[in-house]
Amino acid sequence: MKHFYIIILLALLAACGSKQQEEAAEPSALELEMTTLYGENKVIEGEYPDSLAVEAANGVFVGERDENLLTFKGIPYAIQPTGKGRWQVAKPEPDSRLVREAKYFGHSAIQQRSPVNAASLYPQGEDCLTLNIWTAAEGMRTARRPVLVWIHGGSYVSNGTVNPRNWGDQFVKVHPEVVFISLNYRLGLLGFLDLSQLPDGKEYAKSGNLGILDQVEALRWVRRNIAAFGGDPDNVTIAGHSAGAGSVALLASIDEAQGLFKRAIMQSGSVAFTSSREDCQRLTKRVVDATGAKTVADLQALSQDEIIALNNKVGEFFRFPERDGVLIPEDPYSRFDGFNAGIDMLIGSTADESRYWIDAMDGEENFGIAVQLWYRYISTSLDSTQRENASRFLDVVPRDNPWPVAELFNDLMFRGPAIEMAQRHAASGGKTYMYYWTKALSDPIYGACHGAEVCYVLNTGRQIKNGDHHNPFLAADVQRMWVNFAVTGNPSTPVHYWPAYETTQRATMVLGDNILLENDPLAEQRKLIAPLMKEYISPIFSDLLDKAPWYAGIAIGTLIAVIGLLVWLIVSIRRLFKKKTK
């Protein structure tokens, strides 16, 4: 019976893929918008306005001004990982006095194109290691402002800084006391492909986590150069959503990033968004099988166009950063037991995370089927006690919830890991603040789904699912909380006192149309989900696709058997009918 469920889910996923391909053929207003944004930053050989220029270690960058806002886009923070640099750890650019424009976003990292992913519709390239800075012009030369570094999400395979939902312009216009930075990093096959087991793979031992190491290099650039843009290198907060939040959690957990930032904000992402070495090798095998490559040298010989085609072919079988035991511990939660106690943390999730994927499942009905199948799939990795916990969890979900299993998904993938990190960090003496986002989108189908809070936090006005950003009071309060945290390490405001999270009261700020402080919300669900946190259950549906050949064989055999049974029934009925007529 389990095989039957997997076959259904595979069919659903295939149908969704076909739908996306059909949609991709249609012209997109979003694609036109990305086209108008594109340009290449050029070397400036003549005169340039000093008021728009900032000297960094690797060059002089000339930005643009809009009233009191200075913007610098597409600044390279490392030598671009092209040619022999492919699948190698990024290195800093050499010191330079070269004068360059900083008017245009850099290339998006290589990723699958999608009509709903703005960054994928912008020109892509391996030369994607760039960052963008928004800073207030007034007093920039002498200011030492808190710095907020935003790391975009996208499951480590998509998105980028050119996506308007990741811009910092409107944020800094309202909060000129903060310098805002966004950065690109390598994604998918170029950022998270473990090549260490190939015959010549020793020189590529860190290839499974290059995207995280790119972020480390960007933070090194920030520490060395941000003072010239009015920022304080000793007061840097890193923040992100989804995979961006997972990146923040990992950066707080690795030796290489220590001392590069002071505070961390994790919105719907955690160290649970990681893969085992075994899982990562499964992706490597797919790449080798798809290309016929025997060595890394064979893969290095592929052109960028061939890499793009390869990513399109096997990119759906993506993996998260690798728990390799070298860069990322095999138990990354353990780093929240004291290793990163000196980092202030703000952590949280949304009430209806999984409803973000209703569209990906082609509607509510298919979504309901998919989460049920997902539940049956992950149940196979749980022991009897854990399965009993999961079953009891479903019993305590309110009866008016149309998808109780989706609530389990929310807690297992998002809220549970957030609490696990928060309580460990708090217990080890770290300063921790917890939130729970309940403000729903304008379409009630989606509820407070994954990413519902981002437009409020960044003040972009670009709500996901074409939702309305219609509560300016909530936006103002939330931004003030995030800014206060970046400035002082405490998100409290004069109106809303926000105490630190600890393992007895478990104070949590509930952020919705009404902002209120609640101790240990959904306590019973928390207790039931806690024993499952060590399972690292992957939400990647390609784990099911990895088994596709086997299940396809079962499906074909089942179909043949069903057809045979139908033929037998038809023949038998016809014979019986003939006997009766005689």
XYZ file of C-alpha atoms in Angstrom:
582
model
C 0.000 0.000 0.000
C 2.889 2.365 0.774
C 4.079 1.966 -2.817
C 0.663 3.051 -4.051
C 0.866 6.294 -2.044
C 4.307 7.086 -3.418
C 3.098 6.523 -6.986
C 0.253 9.001 -6.435
C 2.648 11.621 -5.070
C 4.986 11.120 -8.014
C 2.058 11.682 -10.356
C 1.117 14.870 -8.508
C 4.659 16.181 -8.731
C 4.880 15.330 -12.421
C 1.612 17.141 -13.072
C 2.899 20.207 -11.234
C 6.062 20.153 -13.308
C 4.062 20.005 -16.541
C 1.926 22.912 -15.415
C 5.016 24.997 -14.657
C 6.438 24.220 -18.100
C 3.204 25.358 -19.729
C 3.178 28.546 -17.670
C 6.813 29.221 -18.523
C 5.921 29.478 -22.201
C 3.687 32.478 -21.517
C 5.241 35.960 -21.506
C 5.642 37.273 -17.985
C 5.356 40.810 -16.643
C 7.892 39.765 -14.021
C 10.339 38.756 -16.748
C 9.918 42.147 -18.414
C 10.602 43.829 -15.087
C 13.814 41.848 -14.656
C 14.879 42.788 -18.182
C 14.559 46.491 -17.409
C 16.757 46.068 -14.307
C 19.635 44.427 -16.154
C 22.899 46.138 -16.889
C 26.645 45.523 -16.593
C 28.717 47.615 -14.212
C 31.604 49.127 -16.186
C 35.082 50.308 -15.301
C 35.169 54.120 -15.081
C 38.266 55.639 -16.661
C 37.353 59.316 -16.590
C 35.893 61.593 -13.963
C 33.148 60.522 -11.600
C 31.157 62.227 -8.806
C 33.038 61.892 -5.504
C 29.780 62.189 -3.576
C 28.636 58.844 -5.032
C 31.966 57.054 -4.676
C 33.231 54.875 -1.837
C 36.697 53.383 -1.648
C 36.860 49.762 -0.554
C 39.878 47.471 -0.401
C 39.129 45.935 -3.802
C 38.249 49.132 -5.651
C 36.345 52.395 -5.757
C 32.624 51.856 -6.293
C 30.359 54.549 -7.702
C 26.708 54.147 -6.779
C 23.479 56.087 -7.243
C 21.544 58.481 -5.039
C 17.798 58.834 -4.474
C 17.174 61.694 -2.055
C 18.989 60.587 1.139
C 19.509 57.009 -0.046
C 22.799 55.826 -1.532
C 22.692 52.482 -3.344
C 25.656 50.340 -4.434
C 24.757 47.240 -6.451
C 26.759 44.348 -7.811
C 29.934 44.847 -5.746
C 32.153 41.753 -6.100
C 33.162 40.413 -2.697
C 35.394 37.617 -4.010
C 37.222 36.436 -7.110
C 34.462 34.994 -9.288
C 34.434 31.156 -9.155
C 34.740 30.564 -12.895
C 37.192 28.416 -14.823
C 39.460 26.598 -12.373
C 37.596 28.317 -9.549
C 34.489 26.215 -10.179
C 33.743 24.058 -7.108
C 36.578 25.714 -5.218
C 36.359 27.834 -2.066
C 36.059 31.501 -3.042
C 39.052 33.753 -2.422
C 39.024 37.504 -1.733
C 39.625 39.914 -4.567
C 43.104 41.517 -4.450
C 43.431 45.096 -3.283
C 42.782 47.533 -6.100
C 42.273 51.215 -6.961
C 40.131 50.356 -9.979
C 37.054 52.588 -10.263
C 33.851 50.690 -11.107
C 30.159 51.418 -11.451
C 27.851 49.968 -8.818
C 24.532 50.634 -10.559
C 23.335 47.153 -11.490
C 22.714 43.924 -9.641
C 25.210 41.180 -10.359
C 24.245 38.001 -12.176
C 21.909 35.613 -10.386
C 23.423 32.292 -9.396
C 22.704 29.490 -11.874
C 19.251 28.022 -11.161
C 16.187 26.664 -12.917
C 14.081 29.362 -14.557
C 10.589 29.779 -13.168
C 7.826 32.248 -14.075
C 7.293 32.978 -10.371
C 10.960 33.352 -9.357
C 12.131 36.856 -10.260
C 15.839 36.183 -9.745
C 15.759 33.196 -12.122
C 14.463 35.470 -14.906
C 17.453 37.811 -14.551
C 20.685 36.932 -16.410
C 22.479 34.095 -14.642
C 26.134 33.200 -14.409
C 28.848 31.466 -12.423
C 30.243 34.953 -11.747
C 27.552 35.615 -9.142
C 29.477 36.491 -5.972
C 28.305 40.056 -5.472
C 26.584 42.081 -2.778
C 24.492 45.250 -2.592
C 24.501 48.071 -0.044
C 21.822 50.607 0.873
C 22.965 53.382 3.218
C 21.840 56.868 4.182
C 23.893 59.547 2.404
C 23.788 62.117 5.184
C 26.725 61.638 7.536
C 27.882 58.437 5.807
C 31.578 59.375 5.868
C 31.671 59.605 9.660
C 28.775 57.364 10.773
C 29.104 53.998 12.496
C 25.666 52.523 12.000
C 24.450 49.012 12.825
C 24.626 46.720 9.794
C 21.909 44.268 8.741
C 23.055 41.599 6.256
C 20.130 39.850 4.519
C 20.600 36.308 3.155
C 17.885 35.238 0.716
C 16.020 31.946 0.828
C 15.092 29.554 -1.964
C 15.895 26.037 -0.680
C 19.559 26.641 -1.562
C 18.685 26.223 -5.262
C 16.895 29.430 -6.281
C 16.268 33.158 -5.705
C 18.729 36.048 -5.529
C 19.246 39.654 -4.502
C 17.695 41.080 -7.686
C 14.300 39.805 -6.495
C 12.473 42.962 -5.316
C 11.345 41.078 -2.214
C 14.996 41.120 -1.093
C 15.716 44.803 -1.668
C 16.710 47.126 1.154
C 15.788 50.503 -0.344
C 12.458 51.033 1.407
C 13.841 49.657 4.652
C 16.696 52.167 4.810
C 14.483 55.067 3.705
C 12.388 54.475 6.819
C 15.311 53.384 9.021
C 18.345 55.443 7.952
C 20.116 54.496 11.184
C 20.819 51.046 9.695
C 23.015 49.981 6.759
C 21.354 47.181 4.760
C 23.297 44.600 2.732
C 22.101 41.699 0.575
C 24.341 39.064 -0.990
C 24.325 36.367 -3.656
C 25.956 32.984 -3.164
C 26.382 29.839 -5.239
C 23.292 27.620 -5.392
C 22.412 24.074 -6.336
C 25.006 22.046 -8.221
C 27.664 24.753 -8.039
C 27.134 25.543 -4.367
C 26.252 22.238 -2.721
C 27.647 19.285 -4.692
C 29.975 16.939 -2.797
C 32.756 15.909 -5.178
C 35.140 14.654 -2.510
C 34.655 10.960 -3.337
C 35.639 11.231 -7.003
C 39.182 10.046 -7.885
C 40.555 13.598 -8.001
C 38.163 14.946 -5.382
C 40.595 15.640 -2.536
C 41.093 19.216 -3.726
C 37.304 19.673 -3.624
C 36.708 18.434 -0.087
C 34.526 21.451 0.770
C 32.452 21.477 -2.420
C 29.354 20.262 -0.580
C 29.120 23.538 1.347
C 30.514 26.210 -0.969
C 27.363 28.337 -0.749
C 27.857 28.699 3.013
C 31.550 29.469 2.563
C 30.615 32.124 -0.018
C 28.556 33.787 2.692
C 31.546 33.651 5.043
C 33.683 35.407 2.428
C 30.998 38.063 1.972
C 30.958 38.691 5.725
C 34.741 39.031 5.693
C 34.399 41.666 2.989
C 31.775 43.449 5.090
C 33.988 43.455 8.163
C 36.917 44.886 6.194
C 35.014 47.493 4.165
C 31.662 48.461 5.654
C 33.017 51.390 7.699
C 33.577 53.267 4.423
C 29.822 52.974 3.763
C 28.851 54.275 7.214
C 28.540 50.875 8.898
C 29.941 49.576 12.173
C 31.962 46.385 11.555
C 31.604 45.504 15.246
C 27.801 45.625 15.148
C 26.710 43.334 12.326
C 23.453 41.369 12.399
C 22.893 38.593 9.871
C 19.288 37.784 8.989
C 17.470 35.558 6.554
C 14.312 33.721 5.644
C 13.886 30.009 4.885
C 17.207 28.759 3.436
C 18.546 32.207 4.320
C 17.595 31.564 7.943
C 19.108 28.099 7.680
C 22.290 29.783 6.443
C 22.241 32.165 9.418
C 21.866 29.217 11.810
C 24.797 27.418 10.160
C 26.991 30.527 10.136
C 26.392 30.738 13.873
C 27.509 27.107 14.135
C 30.822 27.026 12.235
C 34.306 28.131 13.223
C 34.936 30.038 9.988
C 32.232 32.643 10.666
C 32.959 33.402 14.298
C 33.740 37.047 15.003
C 32.191 38.242 11.730
C 28.807 39.171 13.231
C 27.249 39.899 16.590
C 23.586 38.981 16.183
C 21.448 36.571 14.172
C 17.818 36.598 12.994
C 16.317 33.328 11.750
C 12.898 33.529 10.052
C 11.470 30.073 9.284
C 14.770 28.268 8.871
C 17.209 26.256 10.960
C 20.083 23.778 11.055
C 17.485 21.095 10.301
C 17.777 22.250 6.678
C 20.857 20.065 6.156
C 21.576 16.754 4.467
C 23.670 13.768 5.457
C 26.813 12.815 3.548
C 24.989 9.760 2.219
C 22.155 11.894 0.835
C 24.609 14.280 -0.785
C 26.440 11.429 -2.502
C 23.159 10.387 -4.103
C 23.061 13.738 -5.884
C 26.690 13.342 -6.952
C 25.861 9.968 -8.468
C 23.037 11.531 -10.471
C 25.398 14.191 -11.819
C 28.010 11.599 -12.777
C 25.394 9.378 -14.418
C 23.872 12.316 -16.320
C 27.201 13.529 -17.709
C 29.256 10.351 -18.014
C 31.979 12.145 -16.069
C 34.520 10.028 -14.206
C 36.421 12.835 -12.489
C 36.067 16.410 -11.313
C 38.295 17.356 -14.247
C 35.615 15.988 -16.587
C 33.017 18.167 -14.889
C 35.340 21.172 -14.978
C 35.519 20.776 -18.754
C 31.788 21.479 -19.098
C 30.884 24.915 -20.414
C 28.636 27.246 -18.437
C 25.784 26.466 -20.863
C 26.305 22.759 -20.233
C 26.254 23.391 -16.473
C 22.949 25.243 -16.868
C 21.530 22.339 -18.903
C 22.811 19.854 -16.309
C 21.214 21.862 -13.499
C 17.919 21.844 -15.396
C 18.183 18.073 -15.774
C 19.003 17.039 -12.210
C 18.362 20.248 -10.264
C 15.123 18.929 -8.792
C 17.216 16.357 -6.905
C 18.790 19.092 -4.814
C 20.380 18.667 -1.419
C 20.794 21.048 1.480
C 24.193 21.954 3.007
C 26.084 18.857 4.052
C 26.598 17.659 7.606
C 30.114 16.642 6.653
C 31.561 16.611 10.171
C 34.266 19.022 9.025
C 32.635 22.383 8.310
C 29.160 21.519 9.607
C 28.908 19.168 12.607
C 27.014 15.935 12.184
C 24.833 17.250 14.999
C 24.600 20.998 14.292
C 22.096 21.467 17.129
C 24.997 20.748 19.495
C 26.574 24.112 18.591
C 23.638 25.796 20.343
C 24.761 24.232 23.624
C 27.344 26.936 24.271
C 29.514 27.293 21.165
C 27.537 30.302 19.913
C 26.274 31.568 23.287
C 27.864 34.980 22.639
C 25.614 35.620 19.613
C 22.256 37.311 20.293
C 19.458 35.469 18.480
C 15.925 36.239 17.299
C 14.152 33.104 16.035
C 10.650 32.276 14.821
C 8.226 30.774 12.318
C 4.763 31.359 10.856
C 1.502 29.688 11.797
C 0.773 28.057 8.425
C 4.193 27.509 6.853
C 3.286 24.611 4.583
C 0.362 26.335 2.879
C 2.915 28.187 0.782
C 3.131 24.983 -1.304
C -0.594 24.789 -2.139
C 0.141 26.259 -5.573
C 3.073 23.898 -6.129
C 0.670 21.004 -5.519
C -1.783 22.510 -8.036
C -4.515 23.456 -5.592
C -6.095 22.675 -2.246
C -7.318 19.165 -3.065
C -3.960 17.950 -4.329
C -2.213 19.699 -1.442
C -4.371 17.743 1.006
C -3.449 14.485 -0.738
C 0.252 15.416 -0.900
C 0.630 16.180 2.808
C -1.099 12.913 3.681
C 1.318 11.033 1.421
C 4.237 12.955 2.871
C 3.114 11.888 6.350
C 2.958 8.246 5.307
C 6.403 8.558 3.741
C 8.143 10.127 6.752
C 6.409 7.663 9.082
C 8.611 4.943 7.635
C 11.671 6.610 9.208
C 10.124 6.806 12.699
C 10.087 4.143 15.388
C 6.842 3.072 17.037
C 7.111 5.575 19.905
C 7.761 8.448 17.507
C 4.865 7.408 15.282
C 2.624 7.379 18.350
C 3.776 10.922 19.171
C 2.972 12.043 15.628
C -0.464 10.420 15.819
C -1.204 12.109 19.163
C -0.056 15.402 17.651
C -2.715 15.109 14.954
C -5.327 14.491 17.654
C -4.583 17.796 19.413
C -4.763 19.931 16.252
C -7.943 22.067 16.397
C -10.884 20.480 14.586
C -11.413 23.522 12.365
C -7.983 23.068 10.757
C -8.620 21.709 7.208
C -5.169 20.072 7.032
C -4.021 18.643 10.402
C -1.065 16.913 8.743
C 0.065 20.274 7.368
C 0.205 21.487 10.975
C 2.500 18.548 11.743
C 4.649 19.587 8.782
C 4.790 23.159 10.146
C 6.033 22.029 13.538
C 8.330 19.273 12.331
C 10.108 21.381 9.722
C 9.916 24.914 11.092
C 8.547 25.647 14.554
C 10.039 22.586 16.261
C 13.614 23.230 15.060
C 13.250 26.936 15.938
C 12.285 26.005 19.499
C 15.065 23.412 19.691
C 17.691 26.027 18.777
C 16.148 28.672 21.038
C 15.902 26.542 24.149
C 19.425 25.165 23.787
C 20.831 28.635 23.200
C 18.918 30.053 26.170
C 19.917 27.159 28.436
C 23.595 27.752 27.635
C 23.382 31.431 28.588
C 22.731 32.925 25.164
C 20.312 35.817 24.743
C 17.360 34.533 22.734
C 14.054 35.990 21.541
C 11.239 33.918 20.048
C 8.347 35.006 17.806
C 5.345 33.311 16.187
C 3.816 35.022 13.112
C 0.022 34.746 12.755
C -0.857 37.548 10.330
C -2.503 35.800 7.359
C -2.429 36.786 3.710
C -5.477 38.429 2.198
C -6.478 35.069 0.662
C -7.425 32.882 3.663
C -6.438 29.716 1.800
C -2.777 30.494 2.429
C -3.132 31.653 6.018
C 0.105 32.878 7.581
C 2.149 30.785 5.175
C 5.901 30.496 4.666
C 7.283 33.945 3.896
C 4.187 35.885 4.943
C 6.249 38.116 7.251
C 9.102 39.048 4.899
C 7.450 42.031 3.204
C 6.540 43.414 6.629
C 10.066 43.035 7.963
C 11.811 44.489 4.898
C 9.118 47.079 4.125
C 9.073 46.060 0.447
C 5.296 46.036 -0.051
C 5.846 42.909 -2.167
C 3.712 40.255 -0.528
C 3.929 36.665 -1.734
C 0.992 35.017 -3.530
C -0.053 38.483 -4.743
C -1.319 39.167 -1.246
C -1.953 42.615 0.158
C 0.454 44.357 2.483
C -2.421 46.027 4.273
C -1.477 46.431 7.945
C 0.956 49.360 8.108
C 0.793 49.426 11.910
C 2.038 45.841 12.154
C 4.760 46.593 9.609
C 5.950 49.626 11.566
C 5.976 47.728 14.876
C 7.794 44.696 13.470
C 10.436 46.791 11.705
C 11.069 48.741 14.899
C 11.524 45.452 16.783
C 13.991 44.115 14.201
C 15.889 47.427 14.118
C 16.048 47.608 17.914
C 17.431 44.092 17.989
C 20.096 45.011 15.420
C 21.003 48.159 17.351
C 20.949 46.891 20.935
C 20.326 43.152 20.933
C 16.852 43.663 22.457
C 13.742 43.881 20.207
C 11.535 45.533 22.841
C 9.813 48.796 21.937
C 8.210 51.444 24.169
C 4.838 49.842 23.392
C 5.777 46.139 23.361
C 8.059 44.710 26.024
C 9.700 41.543 24.716
C 11.456 39.439 27.369
C 14.137 36.919 26.493
C 13.144 33.314 25.854
C 14.040 30.759 28.495
C 13.062 27.159 29.138
C 10.479 27.729 31.900
C 8.181 30.569 30.827
C 9.096 30.302 27.105
C 8.020 33.881 26.379
C 7.006 34.216 22.706
C 5.912 37.356 20.850
C 2.841 36.551 18.758
C 2.851 38.871 15.738
C -0.480 39.430 14.024
C -3.162 42.057 13.756
C -2.900 42.033 17.532
C 0.631 41.848 18.959
C 0.755 40.038 22.261
C 3.204 38.214 24.488
C 2.323 34.600 25.229
C 4.124 32.017 27.329
C 4.667 28.662 25.630
C 2.033 28.873 22.858
C 0.810 25.520 21.530
C 2.575 23.838 24.453
C 1.092 20.385 23.906
C 2.170 20.344 20.265
C 5.670 21.437 21.315
C 6.002 18.563 23.770
C 4.867 15.984 21.228
C 7.128 17.220 18.448
C 10.281 17.616 20.586
C 11.372 13.921 20.432
C 11.363 14.050 16.626
C 13.884 16.883 16.244
C 16.912 14.625 15.785
C 15.446 12.870 12.774
C 16.412 15.544 10.196
C 13.440 14.430 8.110
C 13.941 15.913 4.689
C 11.105 17.951 3.173
C 12.707 17.449 -0.248
C 10.205 15.589 -2.408
C 13.027 14.431 -4.661
C 13.813 11.906 -1.932
C 10.713 10.154 -3.209
C 11.793 10.614 -6.809
C 15.091 8.907 -5.964
C 13.042 5.742 -5.640
C 11.109 6.395 -8.851
C 12.586 3.547 -10.984
C 11.581 0.967 -8.378
C 8.137 2.427 -7.859
C 7.664 2.876 -11.582
C 8.260 -0.853 -11.999
C 5.693 -1.593 -9.324
C 3.285 0.856 -10.953
C 3.655 -0.766 -14.375
C 3.247 -4.228 -12.907
C 0.183 -3.118 -10.965
C -1.303 -1.494 -14.058
C -0.790 -4.666 -16.123
C -2.389 -6.737 -13.379
C -5.369 -4.353 -13.178
C -5.819 -4.405 -16.969
C -5.639 -8.210 -16.932
C -8.229 -8.367 -14.172
C -10.551 -6.015 -16.093
C -10.193 -8.103 -19.270
C -10.976 -11.281 -17.317
C -14.033 -9.648 -15.725
C -15.327 -8.389 -19.085
C -14.850 -11.794 -20.738
C -16.484 -13.587 -17.786
C -19.483 -11.227 -17.776
C -19.947 -11.627 -21.526
C -19.854 -15.451 -21.253
C -22.345 -15.361 -18.387
C -24.623 -13.073 -20.377
C -24.476 -15.390 -23.412
C -25.379 -18.434 -21.269
C -28.384 -16.616 -19.845
C -29.602 -15.541 -23.266
C -29.453 -19.150 -24.478
